[in-house]
CSV table of C-alpha atoms in Angstrom, one decimal:
chain,number,residue,atom,x,y,z
A,8,UNK,CA,24.2,11.0,3.6
A,9,UNK,CA,19.9,10.0,4.8
A,10,UNK,CA,20.3,5.6,4.5
A,11,UNK,CA,17.4,4.0,3.0
A,12,UNK,CA,17.1,2.7,6.5
A,13,UNK,CA,15.7,6.0,7.6
A,14,UNK,CA,12.8,5.4,5.6
A,15,UNK,CA,12.4,2.3,6.8
A,16,UNK,CA,12.4,3.2,10.2
A,17,UNK,CA,9.8,5.6,9.7
A,18,UNK,CA,7.2,4.0,7.5
A,19,UNK,CA,7.3,1.0,10.5
A,20,UNK,CA,6.8,3.2,12.4
A,21,UNK,CA,3.6,5.3,10.9
A,22,UNK,CA,1.9,2.1,10.2
A,23,UNK,CA,2.1,0.9,13.9
A,24,UNK,CA,1.7,4.8,14.9
A,25,UNK,CA,-1.6,5.1,12.7
A,26,UNK,CA,-3.1,2.0,13.1
A,27,UNK,CA,-3.0,2.4,16.9
A,28,UNK,CA,-4.8,5.6,16.0
A,29,UNK,CA,-8.2,4.8,15.8
A,30,UNK,CA,-8.8,2.1,19.1
A,31,UNK,CA,-10.8,0.5,18.1
A,32,UNK,CA,-10.5,-1.0,14.4
A,33,UNK,CA,-13.4,-2.3,12.6
A,34,UNK,CA,-13.3,-3.2,8.8
A,35,UNK,CA,-14.4,0.7,8.0
A,36,UNK,CA,-11.4,2.1,10.7
A,37,UNK,CA,-9.3,-0.2,8.9
A,38,UNK,CA,-10.0,1.4,5.4
A,39,UNK,CA,-9.1,4.3,6.8
A,40,UNK,CA,-6.2,3.9,8.0
A,41,UNK,CA,-5.0,2.6,5.1
A,42,UNK,CA,-6.5,5.2,3.2
A,43,UNK,CA,-4.0,7.6,5.4
A,44,UNK,CA,-1.1,5.9,4.5
A,45,UNK,CA,-2.2,6.0,0.9
A,46,UNK,CA,-2.9,9.8,0.1
A,47,UNK,CA,0.6,10.0,1.9
A,48,UNK,CA,2.2,7.6,-0.3
A,49,UNK,CA,0.5,9.6,-3.0
A,50,UNK,CA,2.0,13.0,-1.4
A,51,UNK,CA,5.6,11.8,-1.8
A,52,UNK,CA,4.7,9.6,-5.2
A,53,UNK,CA,3.6,13.3,-7.2
A,54,UNK,CA,6.3,14.6,-5.5
A,55,UNK,CA,9.2,12.3,-6.4
A,56,UNK,CA,8.2,12.0,-10.2
A,57,UNK,CA,9.1,15.7,-10.0
A,58,UNK,CA,12.9,15.0,-9.4
A,59,UNK,CA,12.7,12.2,-11.2
A,60,UNK,CA,15.3,13.3,-14.2
A,61,UNK,CA,14.1,15.4,-16.7
A,62,UNK,CA,14.5,13.0,-20.3
A,63,UNK,CA,12.6,10.5,-19.2
A,64,UNK,CA,9.1,12.6,-19.2
A,65,UNK,CA,9.4,11.8,-23.1
A,66,UNK,CA,7.1,8.6,-23.2
A,67,UNK,CA,5.8,7.1,-26.2
A,68,UNK,CA,3.1,4.9,-24.9
A,69,UNK,CA,1.5,3.8,-21.4
A,70,UNK,CA,3.9,0.9,-21.1
A,71,UNK,CA,7.2,2.9,-21.6
A,72,UNK,CA,6.1,4.3,-18.6
A,73,UNK,CA,5.5,1.6,-16.6
A,74,UNK,CA,8.4,0.2,-17.8
A,75,UNK,CA,10.1,3.1,-16.3
A,76,UNK,CA,8.9,2.2,-13.2
A,77,UNK,CA,9.6,-0.8,-12.5
A,78,UNK,CA,13.2,0.3,-13.4
A,79,UNK,CA,14.0,3.6,-12.4
A,80,UNK,CA,11.7,5.1,-10.1
A,81,UNK,CA,11.8,1.3,-7.8
A,82,UNK,CA,15.9,1.8,-8.1
A,83,UNK,CA,15.5,5.3,-7.0
A,84,UNK,CA,13.8,4.2,-4.4
A,85,UNK,CA,13.8,0.5,-3.2
A,86,UNK,CA,17.9,-0.2,-4.7
A,87,UNK,CA,16.6,-2.8,-7.1
A,88,UNK,CA,14.4,-3.1,-10.0
A,89,UNK,CA,10.7,-4.3,-10.3
A,90,UNK,CA,11.2,-8.0,-10.9
A,91,UNK,CA,9.0,-8.9,-13.1
A,92,UNK,CA,5.6,-6.9,-15.3
A,93,UNK,CA,3.1,-8.1,-16.8
A,94,UNK,CA,0.3,-5.9,-18.5
A,95,UNK,CA,-2.8,-7.3,-20.9
A,96,UNK,CA,-2.0,-4.7,-23.3
A,97,UNK,CA,-5.5,-2.6,-21.9
A,98,UNK,CA,-5.1,-1.3,-18.6
A,99,UNK,CA,-4.3,-3.3,-16.5
A,100,UNK,CA,-0.9,-3.9,-15.5
A,101,UNK,CA,0.5,-6.4,-12.4
A,102,UNK,CA,4.3,-5.4,-11.1
A,103,UNK,CA,5.8,-7.8,-8.9
A,104,UNK,CA,8.4,-7.5,-6.7
A,105,UNK,CA,10.1,-11.1,-5.5
A,106,UNK,CA,11.5,-9.8,-2.2
A,107,UNK,CA,10.1,-6.0,-1.4
A,108,UNK,CA,12.2,-4.5,1.2
A,109,UNK,CA,9.9,-2.7,3.1
A,110,UNK,CA,8.5,-6.4,3.9
A,111,UNK,CA,11.4,-8.2,4.6
A,112,UNK,CA,12.2,-7.6,7.6
A,113,UNK,CA,8.7,-8.8,9.1
A,114,UNK,CA,8.5,-12.6,7.8
A,115,UNK,CA,9.0,-15.7,5.1
A,116,UNK,CA,5.9,-17.3,3.9
A,117,UNK,CA,2.4,-17.2,5.3
A,118,UNK,CA,3.2,-15.7,8.9
A,119,UNK,CA,1.8,-12.2,8.8
A,120,UNK,CA,0.0,-12.5,6.3
A,121,UNK,CA,-3.1,-10.4,7.3
A,122,UNK,CA,-0.3,-7.5,8.6
A,123,UNK,CA,1.2,-7.6,4.9
A,124,UNK,CA,-1.7,-5.1,3.7
A,125,UNK,CA,-0.8,-1.8,6.5
A,126,UNK,CA,2.6,-2.2,4.7
A,127,UNK,CA,1.8,-1.6,1.3
A,128,UNK,CA,-0.7,1.3,1.8
A,129,UNK,CA,2.2,4.0,1.0
A,130,UNK,CA,3.9,2.6,-1.5
A,131,UNK,CA,0.5,1.5,-3.1
A,132,UNK,CA,0.2,5.9,-3.2
A,133,UNK,CA,3.4,6.4,-4.0
A,134,UNK,CA,3.5,3.9,-7.2
A,135,UNK,CA,-0.4,6.6,-7.8
A,136,UNK,CA,1.2,9.5,-7.5
A,137,UNK,CA,4.1,9.0,-9.6
A,138,UNK,CA,2.2,8.1,-12.3
A,139,UNK,CA,0.1,10.9,-11.2
A,140,UNK,CA,3.1,13.2,-12.0
A,141,UNK,CA,3.5,11.7,-15.3
A,142,UNK,CA,0.1,12.7,-16.2
A,143,UNK,CA,-1.4,9.0,-15.8
A,144,UNK,CA,-4.7,9.0,-13.4
A,145,UNK,CA,-4.6,5.2,-11.7
A,146,UNK,CA,-5.6,2.7,-9.2
A,147,UNK,CA,-3.4,0.5,-7.8
A,148,UNK,CA,-3.7,-1.9,-5.3
A,149,UNK,CA,-1.5,-4.5,-3.5
A,150,UNK,CA,-1.7,-8.2,-2.9
A,151,UNK,CA,0.6,-10.6,-1.0
A,152,UNK,CA,0.1,-14.4,-1.6
A,153,UNK,CA,3.6,-15.2,0.6
A,154,UNK,CA,6.0,-13.0,1.9
A,155,UNK,CA,8.4,-11.2,0.6
A,156,UNK,CA,6.9,-11.3,-2.6
A,157,UNK,CA,4.3,-8.8,-3.8
A,158,UNK,CA,2.1,-8.2,-6.6
A,159,UNK,CA,0.9,-4.0,-7.8
A,160,UNK,CA,-1.5,-4.4,-9.7
A,161,UNK,CA,-2.2,-0.8,-11.3
A,162,UNK,CA,-5.7,-0.4,-13.6
A,163,UNK,CA,-5.2,2.6,-15.6
A,164,UNK,CA,-9.1,3.3,-16.6
A,165,UNK,CA,-9.5,4.5,-20.7
A,166,UNK,CA,-10.8,7.8,-21.7
B,4,UNK,CA,23.2,4.5,-21.2
B,5,UNK,CA,26.8,5.6,-19.4
B,6,UNK,CA,26.5,3.9,-16.5
B,7,UNK,CA,24.4,1.5,-14.5
B,8,UNK,CA,20.3,2.6,-13.0
B,9,UNK,CA,21.3,2.4,-9.2
B,10,UNK,CA,25.1,4.1,-9.8
B,11,UNK,CA,23.3,7.1,-11.0
B,12,UNK,CA,23.7,11.0,-8.8
B,13,UNK,CA,20.1,11.0,-9.3
B,14,UNK,CA,18.5,8.9,-8.6
B,15,UNK,CA,21.1,9.0,-4.8
B,16,UNK,CA,18.8,12.3,-4.3
B,17,UNK,CA,16.1,11.3,-4.9
B,18,UNK,CA,16.5,8.9,-2.0
B,19,UNK,CA,17.2,10.9,0.4
B,20,UNK,CA,14.3,13.4,-0.1
B,21,UNK,CA,11.8,10.3,0.0
B,22,UNK,CA,12.4,10.2,3.6
B,23,UNK,CA,12.8,13.9,3.7
B,24,UNK,CA,8.9,14.4,2.0
B,25,UNK,CA,7.7,11.4,3.8
B,26,UNK,CA,8.3,12.7,7.2
B,27,UNK,CA,6.6,16.2,5.5
B,28,UNK,CA,3.8,14.2,4.8
B,29,UNK,CA,3.0,12.6,8.2
B,30,UNK,CA,3.1,16.4,10.2
B,31,UNK,CA,0.7,17.8,7.6
B,32,UNK,CA,-1.5,14.5,8.4
B,33,UNK,CA,-0.4,14.7,11.7
B,34,UNK,CA,-1.5,17.9,12.1
B,35,UNK,CA,-4.8,17.4,10.0
B,36,UNK,CA,-5.5,15.1,12.7
B,37,UNK,CA,-4.9,17.0,16.3
B,38,UNK,CA,-5.7,20.9,16.4
B,39,UNK,CA,-3.5,21.7,19.3
B,40,UNK,CA,0.0,22.0,18.1
B,41,UNK,CA,1.7,20.2,21.4
B,42,UNK,CA,0.1,17.1,20.9
B,43,UNK,CA,1.3,16.9,17.6
B,44,UNK,CA,4.6,17.5,19.0
B,45,UNK,CA,4.5,15.4,21.8
B,46,UNK,CA,3.3,12.6,19.5
B,47,UNK,CA,6.3,13.3,17.4
B,48,UNK,CA,8.8,12.6,20.1
B,49,UNK,CA,7.0,9.7,20.7
B,50,UNK,CA,6.8,8.0,17.1
B,51,UNK,CA,10.4,9.3,16.9
B,52,UNK,CA,11.1,8.0,20.3
B,53,UNK,CA,10.0,4.3,18.6
B,54,UNK,CA,12.5,5.0,15.8
B,55,UNK,CA,14.9,5.9,18.1
B,56,UNK,CA,15.1,2.4,20.0
B,57,UNK,CA,15.9,0.6,17.6
B,58,UNK,CA,17.8,2.9,14.6
B,59,UNK,CA,20.7,2.7,17.6
B,60,UNK,CA,21.0,-1.2,17.2
B,61,UNK,CA,21.5,-0.2,13.4
B,62,UNK,CA,23.6,2.5,14.7
B,63,UNK,CA,26.4,0.5,16.4
B,64,UNK,CA,26.1,-2.2,13.8
B,65,UNK,CA,27.2,0.6,11.2
B,66,UNK,CA,30.0,2.3,13.3
B,67,UNK,CA,32.0,0.1,15.3
B,68,UNK,CA,32.3,2.5,17.7
B,69,UNK,CA,34.1,1.9,21.0
B,70,UNK,CA,32.8,2.1,25.2
B,71,UNK,CA,32.5,5.9,25.8
B,72,UNK,CA,33.9,7.0,28.5
B,73,UNK,CA,31.9,10.7,29.0
B,74,UNK,CA,29.0,12.1,28.1
B,75,UNK,CA,30.8,15.0,26.1
B,76,UNK,CA,32.3,11.3,24.2
B,77,UNK,CA,28.4,10.1,23.6
B,78,UNK,CA,27.4,13.9,22.7
B,79,UNK,CA,30.8,13.8,19.9
B,80,UNK,CA,29.5,10.0,18.3
B,81,UNK,CA,26.3,11.8,17.7
B,82,UNK,CA,27.0,14.9,16.1
B,83,UNK,CA,30.2,13.6,14.5
B,84,UNK,CA,29.3,10.1,13.8
B,85,UNK,CA,25.0,9.2,13.6
B,86,UNK,CA,23.6,12.8,12.1
B,87,UNK,CA,26.5,12.6,9.4
B,88,UNK,CA,25.2,8.6,8.4
B,89,UNK,CA,22.3,9.2,8.7
B,90,UNK,CA,21.3,13.3,7.6
B,91,UNK,CA,25.3,14.3,6.3
B,92,UNK,CA,25.7,16.8,8.4
B,93,UNK,CA,27.7,17.8,11.4
B,94,UNK,CA,26.1,19.8,13.8
B,95,UNK,CA,28.7,21.0,16.4
B,96,UNK,CA,28.0,20.6,19.8
B,97,UNK,CA,28.2,23.5,23.3
B,98,UNK,CA,28.3,21.7,27.0
B,99,UNK,CA,25.7,24.2,29.1
B,100,UNK,CA,27.4,23.0,32.3
B,101,UNK,CA,29.8,22.8,34.0
B,102,UNK,CA,28.2,19.5,35.8
B,103,UNK,CA,28.8,18.4,32.2
B,104,UNK,CA,25.9,16.9,31.4
B,105,UNK,CA,23.6,19.7,30.0
B,106,UNK,CA,24.5,19.6,25.9
B,107,UNK,CA,23.3,21.6,22.8
B,108,UNK,CA,23.5,20.5,19.5
B,109,UNK,CA,23.3,23.8,17.2
B,110,UNK,CA,22.3,22.3,13.4
B,111,UNK,CA,23.8,25.0,10.5
B,112,UNK,CA,21.6,22.7,7.9
B,113,UNK,CA,18.9,20.7,8.6
B,114,UNK,CA,17.9,18.1,5.8
B,115,UNK,CA,14.7,17.3,7.3
B,116,UNK,CA,13.6,21.3,6.5
B,117,UNK,CA,14.2,21.0,3.0
B,118,UNK,CA,10.9,21.8,1.5
B,119,UNK,CA,9.9,23.9,4.4
B,120,UNK,CA,10.0,27.5,4.0
B,121,UNK,CA,8.0,27.9,7.1
B,122,UNK,CA,5.1,26.2,9.7
B,123,UNK,CA,2.1,26.4,8.2
B,124,UNK,CA,-0.4,29.5,9.5
B,125,UNK,CA,-1.4,28.9,12.8
B,126,UNK,CA,1.0,26.7,14.2
B,127,UNK,CA,3.4,28.4,15.8
B,128,UNK,CA,3.9,26.1,18.7
B,129,UNK,CA,4.7,23.3,15.9
B,130,UNK,CA,8.7,21.6,16.2
B,131,UNK,CA,8.3,20.5,12.9
B,132,UNK,CA,11.4,17.8,13.5
B,133,UNK,CA,10.6,16.8,16.6
B,134,UNK,CA,11.1,13.6,15.6
B,135,UNK,CA,14.7,13.4,16.2
B,136,UNK,CA,14.5,14.7,19.6
B,137,UNK,CA,12.3,10.9,20.0
B,138,UNK,CA,14.9,9.7,17.9
B,139,UNK,CA,18.2,10.3,19.8
B,140,UNK,CA,15.9,9.6,23.4
B,141,UNK,CA,15.2,6.7,22.8
B,142,UNK,CA,18.1,5.7,21.5
B,143,UNK,CA,20.3,7.0,24.5
B,144,UNK,CA,17.9,5.1,26.6
B,145,UNK,CA,18.6,1.7,24.7
B,146,UNK,CA,21.6,1.9,26.0
B,147,UNK,CA,21.3,2.4,29.5
B,148,UNK,CA,21.4,6.0,29.7
B,149,UNK,CA,17.9,8.4,30.9
B,150,UNK,CA,18.3,12.1,29.1
B,151,UNK,CA,15.7,14.9,27.6
B,152,UNK,CA,15.7,16.3,25.0
B,153,UNK,CA,14.0,19.4,23.6
B,154,UNK,CA,14.7,21.9,20.4
B,155,UNK,CA,15.8,25.2,23.0
B,156,UNK,CA,15.8,27.1,19.2
B,157,UNK,CA,14.4,26.7,16.3
B,158,UNK,CA,14.4,28.3,13.1
B,159,UNK,CA,11.7,27.6,11.4
B,160,UNK,CA,10.4,29.8,14.5
B,161,UNK,CA,12.3,32.9,13.7
B,162,UNK,CA,15.4,31.8,15.7
B,163,UNK,CA,18.3,32.9,13.9
B,164,UNK,CA,19.6,28.5,14.3
B,165,UNK,CA,18.5,25.4,15.4
B,166,UNK,CA,19.1,24.4,18.6
B,167,UNK,CA,17.7,20.4,20.7
B,168,UNK,CA,19.6,20.6,24.1
B,169,UNK,CA,20.4,17.0,25.5
B,170,UNK,CA,20.2,16.8,29.6
B,171,UNK,CA,21.4,13.6,30.5
B,172,UNK,CA,19.3,12.4,33.8
B,173,UNK,CA,21.1,9.6,35.8
B,174,UNK,CA,24.6,10.2,37.0
B,175,UNK,CA,26.7,7.3,35.5
B,176,UNK,CA,28.6,4.7,37.4
B,177,UNK,CA,32.3,5.6,37.2
B,178,UNK,CA,33.0,2.3,38.6
B,179,UNK,CA,32.6,0.3,35.7
B,180,UNK,CA,35.1,2.6,33.8
B,181,UNK,CA,37.9,2.3,36.3
B,182,UNK,CA,38.8,-0.9,35.0
B,183,UNK,CA,39.5,0.3,31.1
B,184,UNK,CA,42.6,3.5,33.0
């Protein structure tokens, strides 16, 4: 069966190559590369969202959707659950993964902290895409204080 | 719930889909960035090469294969162990020449194209799965085997099968293996 490592290797290669794409990655170029990765993640997240088990689509409220992402989606994609989910009940959610698999091979602690955002862009898009399929428009960003712990911030604007 | 989340069969499929879908998104992105099919093909091959050089370590760690004594043995391992392990398929192997250094892998099923019905318009020379060629080439190089790896036939281009041609370039050092006999 397609091993999870194939995705991890492909992801690492994509981050390396899409970066090398732009020979002069000034702040503008950097943003563009990150948004390319994010939009790829979005497409994949949308498609994955469509493949999730049907019964999960009847959510009572927004928080249920986020809990679902933290459990079912994360397990399906990364073989582990999100470690914590916090919210202010006003559309802001912080999802924390204490050992994010795409950061694990890199290092732990503060080394490569600058590189970390490149490795999170795709996954931010993945979350945004899955939310989109489940009917929720959002903005997803990620931050790393020390590898491999990372936080995904999901902002759902009130309509 | 009857069984824990991570054992649900749907998640296994989603996990498999993740790679295939990500690959599709990558090819789509490269088609946006490069007008010429040859450029996309080359880029996919290059990325595959990078992956192959690292994947081979993962493969050797998981499979514990012994030393190979011929190109045929290597081809069998690629087809029956590696492809099976990573993509869940077992291509058949044919040898194309009498000096026994040119081989083909015939892919009956190809998970990478599960969601692809046909090549995008105007992309008739696109080798959609060229990443695979690069991966094989990169992996072989890490075990000191130089090879040319290309698609000889492609179902997506209208051929009846998908065929990857592998030509080993350097003669292996026979002396190393005499001791084993």
